[in-house]
């Protein structure tokens, strides 16, 4: 049997509202990687009312981080199912404990870190509303619900996190920075960190794209399409 082509593993780090999800979708489309989003896994678990989902919901509703042991128990088995795929992990790890757990499970090729000015994040998150029962997130300016103030699927009302209100936002984004710093330092020390700074995703994307073009094995797309 022909030796499996080299797989590619990447992580994207960035505060809430930094564009992780938007850039991850573009990477998945352009390079054929699987986009694995911790927020999406959590929302699936909330919808399926799994044990992890029921627990996670209480934290997400408060705008708090889900505890590390819940996250690692949720994420690592998903990654184990992906041993034959190249992937981009979005939203995990968020803490040093999560990064260490990931470290012992696999080796990363590239870490993308989005460095977006605080003012820009505040402006984006100000318009964010959520459907608490499912964890679905809307942005009144960039991806509004079909009917103002109402969840597209359930028809139930949307709420704004206490934490997304201007007064609480700055504290929350600062907290993110404190928690993320040792994670960023770890990946910098490993020599795999690539930091991108701008106010617009469209201006960051060309740089991310050209970085990945140099890193991703050229036969990757074909190897995955054959599946
Ligand atoms: P999520 O789902 O990971 P967040 O809060 O980290 O949620 P979010 O809001 O999904 O992240 P993002 O993915 O960084 O942000 O950014 P995005 O969705 O692409 O863009 C944000 C908004 O800005 C969108 O409306 C987009 O359209 C707009 N936008 C993007 N680019 C631009 C631009 O250039 N210009 C403008 N004007 N707009 C733009 O996690 C949800 C919760 O789950 C828990 C936590 O409680 C978390 O809050 N959780 C974890 N807890 C512990 N550990 C983990 N590992 C966890 N993972 C998730």
PDB file of C-alpha atoms and ligand atoms in Angstrom:
ATOM      1  CA  UNK A   1       0.000   0.000   0.000  1.00  0.00           C
ATOM      2  CA  UNK A   2       1.268   3.461  -0.856  1.00  0.00           C
ATOM      3  CA  UNK A   3       2.560   5.438   2.104  1.00  0.00           C
ATOM      4  CA  UNK A   4      -0.117   7.893   3.311  1.00  0.00           C
ATOM      5  CA  UNK A   5       0.623  11.428   2.221  1.00  0.00           C
ATOM      6  CA  UNK A   6       1.633  13.812   4.969  1.00  0.00           C
ATOM      7  CA  UNK A   7      -1.260  15.214   6.943  1.00  0.00           C
ATOM      8  CA  UNK A   8      -1.473  18.839   7.968  1.00  0.00           C
ATOM      9  CA  UNK A   9      -2.565  20.067  11.412  1.00  0.00           C
ATOM     10  CA  UNK A  10      -3.233  23.674  12.271  1.00  0.00           C
ATOM     11  CA  UNK A  11      -4.820  25.716  15.050  1.00  0.00           C
ATOM     12  CA  UNK A  12      -6.337  29.186  14.837  1.00  0.00           C
ATOM     13  CA  UNK A  13      -6.273  31.349  17.972  1.00  0.00           C
ATOM     14  CA  UNK A  14      -8.004  34.658  18.577  1.00  0.00           C
ATOM     15  CA  UNK A  15     -10.355  36.432  20.936  1.00  0.00           C
ATOM     16  CA  UNK A  16     -14.151  36.325  20.543  1.00  0.00           C
ATOM     17  CA  UNK A  17     -15.118  38.230  17.403  1.00  0.00           C
ATOM     18  CA  UNK A  18     -11.622  38.104  15.901  1.00  0.00           C
ATOM     19  CA  UNK A  19     -12.722  36.263  12.750  1.00  0.00           C
ATOM     20  CA  UNK A  20     -11.550  32.714  13.573  1.00  0.00           C
ATOM     21  CA  UNK A  21     -14.712  31.174  12.156  1.00  0.00           C
ATOM     22  CA  UNK A  22     -14.659  33.339   9.018  1.00  0.00           C
ATOM     23  CA  UNK A  23     -11.021  32.596   8.214  1.00  0.00           C
ATOM     24  CA  UNK A  24     -11.416  28.898   9.056  1.00  0.00           C
ATOM     25  CA  UNK A  25     -14.226  28.568   6.520  1.00  0.00           C
ATOM     26  CA  UNK A  26     -12.031  30.142   3.843  1.00  0.00           C
ATOM     27  CA  UNK A  27      -9.138  27.828   4.696  1.00  0.00           C
ATOM     28  CA  UNK A  28     -11.435  24.791   4.563  1.00  0.00           C
ATOM     29  CA  UNK A  29     -12.764  25.839   1.157  1.00  0.00           C
ATOM     30  CA  UNK A  30      -9.424  26.795  -0.363  1.00  0.00           C
ATOM     31  CA  UNK A  31      -7.211  24.031   0.988  1.00  0.00           C
ATOM     32  CA  UNK A  32      -9.585  21.132   1.586  1.00  0.00           C
ATOM     33  CA  UNK A  33      -8.882  20.864   5.314  1.00  0.00           C
ATOM     34  CA  UNK A  34     -11.565  19.904   7.796  1.00  0.00           C
ATOM     35  CA  UNK A  35     -12.720  22.866   9.902  1.00  0.00           C
ATOM     36  CA  UNK A  36     -13.192  21.672  13.487  1.00  0.00           C
ATOM     37  CA  UNK A  37     -14.824  24.339  15.640  1.00  0.00           C
ATOM     38  CA  UNK A  38     -15.061  23.886  19.414  1.00  0.00           C
ATOM     39  CA  UNK A  39     -18.032  26.273  19.492  1.00  0.00           C
ATOM     40  CA  UNK A  40     -19.844  24.156  16.881  1.00  0.00           C
ATOM     41  CA  UNK A  41     -19.102  20.930  18.794  1.00  0.00           C
ATOM     42  CA  UNK A  42     -20.456  22.527  21.941  1.00  0.00           C
ATOM     43  CA  UNK A  43     -23.616  23.664  20.146  1.00  0.00           C
ATOM     44  CA  UNK A  44     -24.103  20.140  18.720  1.00  0.00           C
ATOM     45  CA  UNK A  45     -23.752  18.710  22.222  1.00  0.00           C
ATOM     46  CA  UNK A  46     -26.161  21.260  23.640  1.00  0.00           C
ATOM     47  CA  UNK A  47     -28.708  20.372  20.949  1.00  0.00           C
ATOM     48  CA  UNK A  48     -28.272  16.625  21.589  1.00  0.00           C
ATOM     49  CA  UNK A  49     -28.459  17.221  25.364  1.00  0.00           C
ATOM     50  CA  UNK A  50     -25.351  15.116  26.009  1.00  0.00           C
ATOM     51  CA  UNK A  51     -23.825  15.225  29.484  1.00  0.00           C
ATOM     52  CA  UNK A  52     -21.090  17.592  28.251  1.00  0.00           C
ATOM     53  CA  UNK A  53     -23.680  19.696  26.434  1.00  0.00           C
ATOM     54  CA  UNK A  54     -25.910  20.155  29.480  1.00  0.00           C
ATOM     55  CA  UNK A  55     -22.909  21.182  31.563  1.00  0.00           C
ATOM     56  CA  UNK A  56     -21.374  23.437  28.887  1.00  0.00           C
ATOM     57  CA  UNK A  57     -24.636  25.313  28.392  1.00  0.00           C
ATOM     58  CA  UNK A  58     -24.539  26.755  31.913  1.00  0.00           C
ATOM     59  CA  UNK A  59     -21.120  28.299  31.213  1.00  0.00           C
ATOM     60  CA  UNK A  60     -21.818  29.538  27.688  1.00  0.00           C
ATOM     61  CA  UNK A  61     -25.004  31.250  28.864  1.00  0.00           C
ATOM     62  CA  UNK A  62     -22.913  33.249  31.310  1.00  0.00           C
ATOM     63  CA  UNK A  63     -20.343  34.035  28.623  1.00  0.00           C
ATOM     64  CA  UNK A  64     -17.759  32.052  30.620  1.00  0.00           C
ATOM     65  CA  UNK A  65     -15.237  29.480  29.426  1.00  0.00           C
ATOM     66  CA  UNK A  66     -16.280  25.846  29.685  1.00  0.00           C
ATOM     67  CA  UNK A  67     -13.961  24.022  32.186  1.00  0.00           C
ATOM     68  CA  UNK A  68     -10.817  22.451  30.725  1.00  0.00           C
ATOM     69  CA  UNK A  69     -11.669  18.843  31.615  1.00  0.00           C
ATOM     70  CA  UNK A  70     -15.036  19.118  29.847  1.00  0.00           C
ATOM     71  CA  UNK A  71     -13.410  20.618  26.764  1.00  0.00           C
ATOM     72  CA  UNK A  72     -10.592  18.107  26.487  1.00  0.00           C
ATOM     73  CA  UNK A  73     -12.969  15.180  27.002  1.00  0.00           C
ATOM     74  CA  UNK A  74     -15.086  16.577  24.206  1.00  0.00           C
ATOM     75  CA  UNK A  75     -12.361  17.532  21.741  1.00  0.00           C
ATOM     76  CA  UNK A  76      -9.688  14.840  21.973  1.00  0.00           C
ATOM     77  CA  UNK A  77     -11.944  11.935  20.929  1.00  0.00           C
ATOM     78  CA  UNK A  78     -13.092  14.005  17.930  1.00  0.00           C
ATOM     79  CA  UNK A  79      -9.478  14.479  16.911  1.00  0.00           C
ATOM     80  CA  UNK A  80      -8.787  10.773  17.308  1.00  0.00           C
ATOM     81  CA  UNK A  81     -11.488  10.119  14.708  1.00  0.00           C
ATOM     82  CA  UNK A  82      -9.582  12.421  12.335  1.00  0.00           C
ATOM     83  CA  UNK A  83      -6.275  10.575  12.197  1.00  0.00           C
ATOM     84  CA  UNK A  84      -6.539  10.254   8.408  1.00  0.00           C
ATOM     85  CA  UNK A  85      -7.530  13.862   7.769  1.00  0.00           C
ATOM     86  CA  UNK A  86      -5.849  17.195   7.695  1.00  0.00           C
ATOM     87  CA  UNK A  87      -7.604  19.728   9.887  1.00  0.00           C
ATOM     88  CA  UNK A  88      -7.781  23.262  11.207  1.00  0.00           C
ATOM     89  CA  UNK A  89      -8.874  23.522  14.809  1.00  0.00           C
ATOM     90  CA  UNK A  90     -10.825  26.685  15.695  1.00  0.00           C
ATOM     91  CA  UNK A  91     -11.531  27.698  19.311  1.00  0.00           C
ATOM     92  CA  UNK A  92      -9.449  24.978  20.976  1.00  0.00           C
ATOM     93  CA  UNK A  93      -7.081  25.224  22.799  1.00  0.00           C
ATOM     94  CA  UNK A  94      -8.057  28.353  24.710  1.00  0.00           C
ATOM     95  CA  UNK A  95      -6.038  27.730  27.884  1.00  0.00           C
ATOM     96  CA  UNK A  96      -2.581  26.389  28.684  1.00  0.00           C
ATOM     97  CA  UNK A  97      -4.088  23.188  30.156  1.00  0.00           C
ATOM     98  CA  UNK A  98      -5.966  22.583  26.892  1.00  0.00           C
ATOM     99  CA  UNK A  99      -2.833  23.304  24.846  1.00  0.00           C
ATOM    100  CA  UNK A 100      -0.867  20.788  26.893  1.00  0.00           C
ATOM    101  CA  UNK A 101      -3.568  18.146  26.448  1.00  0.00           C
ATOM    102  CA  UNK A 102      -3.554  18.766  22.698  1.00  0.00           C
ATOM    103  CA  UNK A 103       0.231  18.598  22.665  1.00  0.00           C
ATOM    104  CA  UNK A 104       0.218  15.110  24.069  1.00  0.00           C
ATOM    105  CA  UNK A 105      -2.353  13.978  21.487  1.00  0.00           C
ATOM    106  CA  UNK A 106      -0.818  15.301  18.269  1.00  0.00           C
ATOM    107  CA  UNK A 107       1.822  17.406  16.639  1.00  0.00           C
ATOM    108  CA  UNK A 108       0.837  20.729  15.058  1.00  0.00           C
ATOM    109  CA  UNK A 109       2.353  22.168  11.887  1.00  0.00           C
ATOM    110  CA  UNK A 110       1.096  25.743  12.087  1.00  0.00           C
ATOM    111  CA  UNK A 111      -0.622  28.006  14.620  1.00  0.00           C
ATOM    112  CA  UNK A 112      -2.380  31.102  13.288  1.00  0.00           C
ATOM    113  CA  UNK A 113      -2.971  33.824  15.844  1.00  0.00           C
ATOM    114  CA  UNK A 114      -5.319  36.725  15.088  1.00  0.00           C
ATOM    115  CA  UNK A 115      -4.318  39.953  16.746  1.00  0.00           C
ATOM    116  CA  UNK A 116      -7.231  42.368  16.367  1.00  0.00           C
ATOM    117  CA  UNK A 117      -7.387  45.785  18.073  1.00  0.00           C
ATOM    118  CA  UNK A 118      -9.604  45.965  21.140  1.00  0.00           C
ATOM    119  CA  UNK A 119     -11.717  48.757  19.636  1.00  0.00           C
ATOM    120  CA  UNK A 120     -12.526  46.608  16.588  1.00  0.00           C
ATOM    121  CA  UNK A 121     -13.545  43.631  18.747  1.00  0.00           C
ATOM    122  CA  UNK A 122     -15.720  45.848  20.911  1.00  0.00           C
ATOM    123  CA  UNK A 123     -17.470  47.201  17.843  1.00  0.00           C
ATOM    124  CA  UNK A 124     -18.132  43.698  16.429  1.00  0.00           C
ATOM    125  CA  UNK A 125     -19.278  42.106  19.682  1.00  0.00           C
ATOM    126  CA  UNK A 126     -21.588  44.982  20.541  1.00  0.00           C
ATOM    127  CA  UNK A 127     -23.883  43.709  17.794  1.00  0.00           C
ATOM    128  CA  UNK A 128     -23.787  40.069  18.863  1.00  0.00           C
ATOM    129  CA  UNK A 129     -26.949  38.336  20.056  1.00  0.00           C
ATOM    130  CA  UNK A 130     -27.433  34.690  20.935  1.00  0.00           C
ATOM    131  CA  UNK A 131     -30.184  32.108  21.125  1.00  0.00           C
ATOM    132  CA  UNK A 132     -29.528  30.757  24.628  1.00  0.00           C
ATOM    133  CA  UNK A 133     -31.195  27.361  24.200  1.00  0.00           C
ATOM    134  CA  UNK A 134     -28.999  26.340  21.230  1.00  0.00           C
ATOM    135  CA  UNK A 135     -25.965  28.622  21.549  1.00  0.00           C
ATOM    136  CA  UNK A 136     -26.559  29.954  17.990  1.00  0.00           C
ATOM    137  CA  UNK A 137     -24.859  33.319  17.519  1.00  0.00           C
ATOM    138  CA  UNK A 138     -26.009  36.217  15.333  1.00  0.00           C
ATOM    139  CA  UNK A 139     -24.460  39.536  14.527  1.00  0.00           C
ATOM    140  CA  UNK A 140     -27.025  42.252  13.870  1.00  0.00           C
ATOM    141  CA  UNK A 141     -24.735  43.867  11.310  1.00  0.00           C
ATOM    142  CA  UNK A 142     -22.919  41.005   9.573  1.00  0.00           C
ATOM    143  CA  UNK A 143     -25.142  37.940   9.931  1.00  0.00           C
ATOM    144  CA  UNK A 144     -28.522  39.090  11.222  1.00  0.00           C
ATOM    145  CA  UNK A 145     -31.401  36.665  11.836  1.00  0.00           C
ATOM    146  CA  UNK A 146     -34.077  36.535   9.144  1.00  0.00           C
ATOM    147  CA  UNK A 147     -36.532  38.217  11.528  1.00  0.00           C
ATOM    148  CA  UNK A 148     -35.170  40.893  13.844  1.00  0.00           C
ATOM    149  CA  UNK A 149     -34.643  39.633  17.397  1.00  0.00           C
ATOM    150  CA  UNK A 150     -35.802  36.066  16.675  1.00  0.00           C
ATOM    151  CA  UNK A 151     -33.885  32.775  16.237  1.00  0.00           C
ATOM    152  CA  UNK A 152     -34.138  31.490  12.612  1.00  0.00           C
ATOM    153  CA  UNK A 153     -34.826  27.879  13.575  1.00  0.00           C
ATOM    154  CA  UNK A 154     -36.869  27.900  16.782  1.00  0.00           C
ATOM    155  CA  UNK A 155     -38.549  31.314  16.417  1.00  0.00           C
ATOM    156  CA  UNK A 156     -37.602  32.046  20.032  1.00  0.00           C
ATOM    157  CA  UNK A 157     -36.311  35.449  21.173  1.00  0.00           C
ATOM    158  CA  UNK A 158     -32.603  36.291  21.070  1.00  0.00           C
ATOM    159  CA  UNK A 159     -30.767  37.773  24.010  1.00  0.00           C
ATOM    160  CA  UNK A 160     -27.615  39.769  24.378  1.00  0.00           C
ATOM    161  CA  UNK A 161     -25.042  38.384  26.805  1.00  0.00           C
ATOM    162  CA  UNK A 162     -24.496  40.535  29.824  1.00  0.00           C
ATOM    163  CA  UNK A 163     -20.910  39.979  28.768  1.00  0.00           C
ATOM    164  CA  UNK A 164     -21.355  41.396  25.276  1.00  0.00           C
ATOM    165  CA  UNK A 165     -22.626  44.685  26.691  1.00  0.00           C
ATOM    166  CA  UNK A 166     -20.073  47.451  26.383  1.00  0.00           C
ATOM    167  CA  UNK A 167     -19.338  47.721  30.120  1.00  0.00           C
ATOM    168  CA  UNK A 168     -18.447  44.039  30.504  1.00  0.00           C
ATOM    169  CA  UNK A 169     -16.740  43.592  27.143  1.00  0.00           C
ATOM    170  CA  UNK A 170     -13.445  45.213  27.933  1.00  0.00           C
ATOM    171  CA  UNK A 171     -13.008  43.115  31.075  1.00  0.00           C
ATOM    172  CA  UNK A 172     -13.864  39.940  29.166  1.00  0.00           C
ATOM    173  CA  UNK A 173     -11.457  40.669  26.319  1.00  0.00           C
ATOM    174  CA  UNK A 174      -8.708  41.457  28.830  1.00  0.00           C
ATOM    175  CA  UNK A 175      -9.404  38.141  30.553  1.00  0.00           C
ATOM    176  CA  UNK A 176      -9.146  36.398  27.184  1.00  0.00           C
ATOM    177  CA  UNK A 177      -5.735  37.984  26.657  1.00  0.00           C
ATOM    178  CA  UNK A 178      -4.459  36.831  30.048  1.00  0.00           C
ATOM    179  CA  UNK A 179      -5.613  33.257  29.468  1.00  0.00           C
ATOM    180  CA  UNK A 180      -4.326  33.135  25.888  1.00  0.00           C
ATOM    181  CA  UNK A 181      -0.883  34.580  26.569  1.00  0.00           C
ATOM    182  CA  UNK A 182       0.772  31.381  27.862  1.00  0.00           C
ATOM    183  CA  UNK A 183      -0.791  29.460  24.938  1.00  0.00           C
ATOM    184  CA  UNK A 184       0.681  31.927  22.449  1.00  0.00           C
ATOM    185  CA  UNK A 185       4.037  31.822  24.249  1.00  0.00           C
ATOM    186  CA  UNK A 186       4.063  28.019  24.087  1.00  0.00           C
ATOM    187  CA  UNK A 187       3.526  27.975  20.316  1.00  0.00           C
ATOM    188  CA  UNK A 188       5.999  30.802  19.778  1.00  0.00           C
ATOM    189  CA  UNK A 189       8.622  28.777  21.654  1.00  0.00           C
ATOM    190  CA  UNK A 190       7.891  25.804  19.401  1.00  0.00           C
ATOM    191  CA  UNK A 191       8.500  28.031  16.353  1.00  0.00           C
ATOM    192  CA  UNK A 192       5.100  27.367  14.759  1.00  0.00           C
ATOM    193  CA  UNK A 193       3.292  30.612  15.658  1.00  0.00           C
ATOM    194  CA  UNK A 194       2.222  33.007  12.888  1.00  0.00           C
ATOM    195  CA  UNK A 195       0.632  36.237  14.097  1.00  0.00           C
ATOM    196  CA  UNK A 196      -1.622  38.386  11.885  1.00  0.00           C
ATOM    197  CA  UNK A 197      -2.625  41.901  12.897  1.00  0.00           C
ATOM    198  CA  UNK A 198      -5.266  44.020  11.187  1.00  0.00           C
ATOM    199  CA  UNK A 199      -8.774  45.383  11.631  1.00  0.00           C
ATOM    200  CA  UNK A 200     -10.275  43.563   8.609  1.00  0.00           C
ATOM    201  CA  UNK A 201     -10.499  39.851   7.875  1.00  0.00           C
ATOM    202  CA  UNK A 202     -10.300  40.582   4.142  1.00  0.00           C
ATOM    203  CA  UNK A 203      -6.889  42.172   4.621  1.00  0.00           C
ATOM    204  CA  UNK A 204      -5.596  39.298   6.799  1.00  0.00           C
ATOM    205  CA  UNK A 205      -6.819  36.524   4.533  1.00  0.00           C
ATOM    206  CA  UNK A 206      -4.277  36.949   1.661  1.00  0.00           C
ATOM    207  CA  UNK A 207      -1.415  36.566   4.156  1.00  0.00           C
ATOM    208  CA  UNK A 208      -2.954  33.491   5.775  1.00  0.00           C
ATOM    209  CA  UNK A 209      -3.577  32.027   2.357  1.00  0.00           C
ATOM    210  CA  UNK A 210      -0.025  32.565   1.126  1.00  0.00           C
ATOM    211  CA  UNK A 211       1.430  31.164   4.367  1.00  0.00           C
ATOM    212  CA  UNK A 212      -0.641  28.006   4.043  1.00  0.00           C
ATOM    213  CA  UNK A 213       0.257  27.628   0.358  1.00  0.00           C
ATOM    214  CA  UNK A 214       3.867  27.259   1.393  1.00  0.00           C
ATOM    215  CA  UNK A 215       3.099  24.832   4.238  1.00  0.00           C
ATOM    216  CA  UNK A 216       0.431  22.498   2.955  1.00  0.00           C
ATOM    217  CA  UNK A 217       1.603  19.504   0.944  1.00  0.00           C
ATOM    218  CA  UNK A 218       0.442  19.947  -2.648  1.00  0.00           C
ATOM    219  CA  UNK A 219      -1.110  16.485  -2.961  1.00  0.00           C
ATOM    220  CA  UNK A 220      -3.270  17.049   0.110  1.00  0.00           C
ATOM    221  CA  UNK A 221      -6.415  18.060  -1.729  1.00  0.00           C
ATOM    222  CA  UNK A 222      -6.239  14.971  -3.950  1.00  0.00           C
ATOM    223  CA  UNK A 223      -5.450  12.637  -1.067  1.00  0.00           C
ATOM    224  CA  UNK A 224      -8.583  13.809   0.747  1.00  0.00           C
ATOM    225  CA  UNK A 225     -10.828  13.831  -2.297  1.00  0.00           C
ATOM    226  CA  UNK A 226     -10.074  10.167  -3.067  1.00  0.00           C
ATOM    227  CA  UNK A 227     -11.629   9.091   0.229  1.00  0.00           C
TER     228      UNK A 227
HETATM  229  P1  LIG B   1     -17.015  30.119  19.876  1.00  0.00           P
HETATM  230  O1  LIG B   1     -18.129  29.679  19.009  1.00  0.00           O
HETATM  231  O2  LIG B   1     -15.637  29.652  19.584  1.00  0.00           O
HETATM  232  P2  LIG B   1     -16.101  32.888  20.145  1.00  0.00           P
HETATM  233  O3  LIG B   1     -16.836  33.836  21.052  1.00  0.00           O
HETATM  234  O4  LIG B   1     -14.725  32.536  20.527  1.00  0.00           O
HETATM  235  O5  LIG B   1     -17.124  31.691  19.932  1.00  0.00           O
HETATM  236  P3  LIG B   1     -16.886  33.923  17.667  1.00  0.00           P
HETATM  237  O6  LIG B   1     -17.807  34.974  18.188  1.00  0.00           O
HETATM  238  O7  LIG B   1     -17.465  32.782  16.938  1.00  0.00           O
HETATM  239  O8  LIG B   1     -15.894  33.403  18.772  1.00  0.00           O
HETATM  240  P4  LIG B   1     -14.790  34.235  15.799  1.00  0.00           P
HETATM  241  O9  LIG B   1     -15.003  32.824  15.340  1.00  0.00           O
HETATM  242  O10 LIG B   1     -13.420  34.624  16.254  1.00  0.00           O
HETATM  243  O11 LIG B   1     -15.832  34.708  16.874  1.00  0.00           O
HETATM  244  O12 LIG B   1     -15.155  35.230  14.692  1.00  0.00           O
HETATM  245  P5  LIG B   1     -16.215  35.129  13.502  1.00  0.00           P
HETATM  246  O13 LIG B   1     -17.430  34.396  13.937  1.00  0.00           O
HETATM  247  O14 LIG B   1     -15.520  34.723  12.257  1.00  0.00           O
HETATM  248  O15 LIG B   1     -16.499  36.695  13.395  1.00  0.00           O
HETATM  249  C1  LIG B   1     -17.137  37.393  14.447  1.00  0.00           C
HETATM  250  C2  LIG B   1     -18.148  38.371  13.831  1.00  0.00           C
HETATM  251  O16 LIG B   1     -17.440  39.407  13.164  1.00  0.00           O
HETATM  252  C3  LIG B   1     -19.024  37.697  12.790  1.00  0.00           C
HETATM  253  O17 LIG B   1     -20.321  38.240  12.881  1.00  0.00           O
HETATM  254  C4  LIG B   1     -18.344  38.045  11.468  1.00  0.00           C
HETATM  255  O18 LIG B   1     -19.273  38.075  10.396  1.00  0.00           O
HETATM  256  C5  LIG B   1     -17.781  39.426  11.786  1.00  0.00           C
HETATM  257  N1  LIG B   1     -16.533  39.703  11.051  1.00  0.00           N
HETATM  258  C6  LIG B   1     -15.530  38.847  10.738  1.00  0.00           C
HETATM  259  N2  LIG B   1     -14.554  39.478  10.068  1.00  0.00           N
HETATM  260  C7  LIG B   1     -14.936  40.775   9.957  1.00  0.00           C
HETATM  261  C8  LIG B   1     -14.327  41.932   9.372  1.00  0.00           C
HETATM  262  O19 LIG B   1     -13.235  41.918   8.813  1.00  0.00           O
HETATM  263  N3  LIG B   1     -15.000  43.093   9.450  1.00  0.00           N
HETATM  264  C9  LIG B   1     -16.205  43.168  10.077  1.00  0.00           C
HETATM  265  N4  LIG B   1     -16.765  44.356  10.107  1.00  0.00           N
HETATM  266  N5  LIG B   1     -16.810  42.096  10.630  1.00  0.00           N
HETATM  267  C10 LIG B   1     -16.191  40.920  10.591  1.00  0.00           C
HETATM  268  O20 LIG B   1     -17.306  29.713  21.379  1.00  0.00           O
HETATM  269  C11 LIG B   1     -18.537  29.970  21.992  1.00  0.00           C
HETATM  270  C12 LIG B   1     -18.427  29.747  23.488  1.00  0.00           C
HETATM  271  O21 LIG B   1     -18.146  28.367  23.720  1.00  0.00           O
HETATM  272  C13 LIG B   1     -17.230  28.209  24.798  1.00  0.00           C
HETATM  273  C14 LIG B   1     -17.028  29.590  25.377  1.00  0.00           C
HETATM  274  O22 LIG B   1     -17.995  29.792  26.367  1.00  0.00           O
HETATM  275  C15 LIG B   1     -17.295  30.485  24.159  1.00  0.00           C
HETATM  276  O23 LIG B   1     -17.669  31.782  24.532  1.00  0.00           O
HETATM  277  N6  LIG B   1     -15.976  27.601  24.305  1.00  0.00           N
HETATM  278  C16 LIG B   1     -14.965  27.200  25.096  1.00  0.00           C
HETATM  279  N7  LIG B   1     -14.781  27.243  26.432  1.00  0.00           N
HETATM  280  C17 LIG B   1     -13.619  26.769  26.911  1.00  0.00           C
HETATM  281  N8  LIG B   1     -12.637  26.259  26.145  1.00  0.00           N
HETATM  282  C18 LIG B   1     -12.774  26.177  24.795  1.00  0.00           C
HETATM  283  N9  LIG B   1     -11.787  25.662  24.031  1.00  0.00           N
HETATM  284  C19 LIG B   1     -13.983  26.662  24.217  1.00  0.00           C
HETATM  285  N10 LIG B   1     -14.430  26.744  22.942  1.00  0.00           N
HETATM  286  C20 LIG B   1     -15.644  27.328  23.017  1.00  0.00           C
END
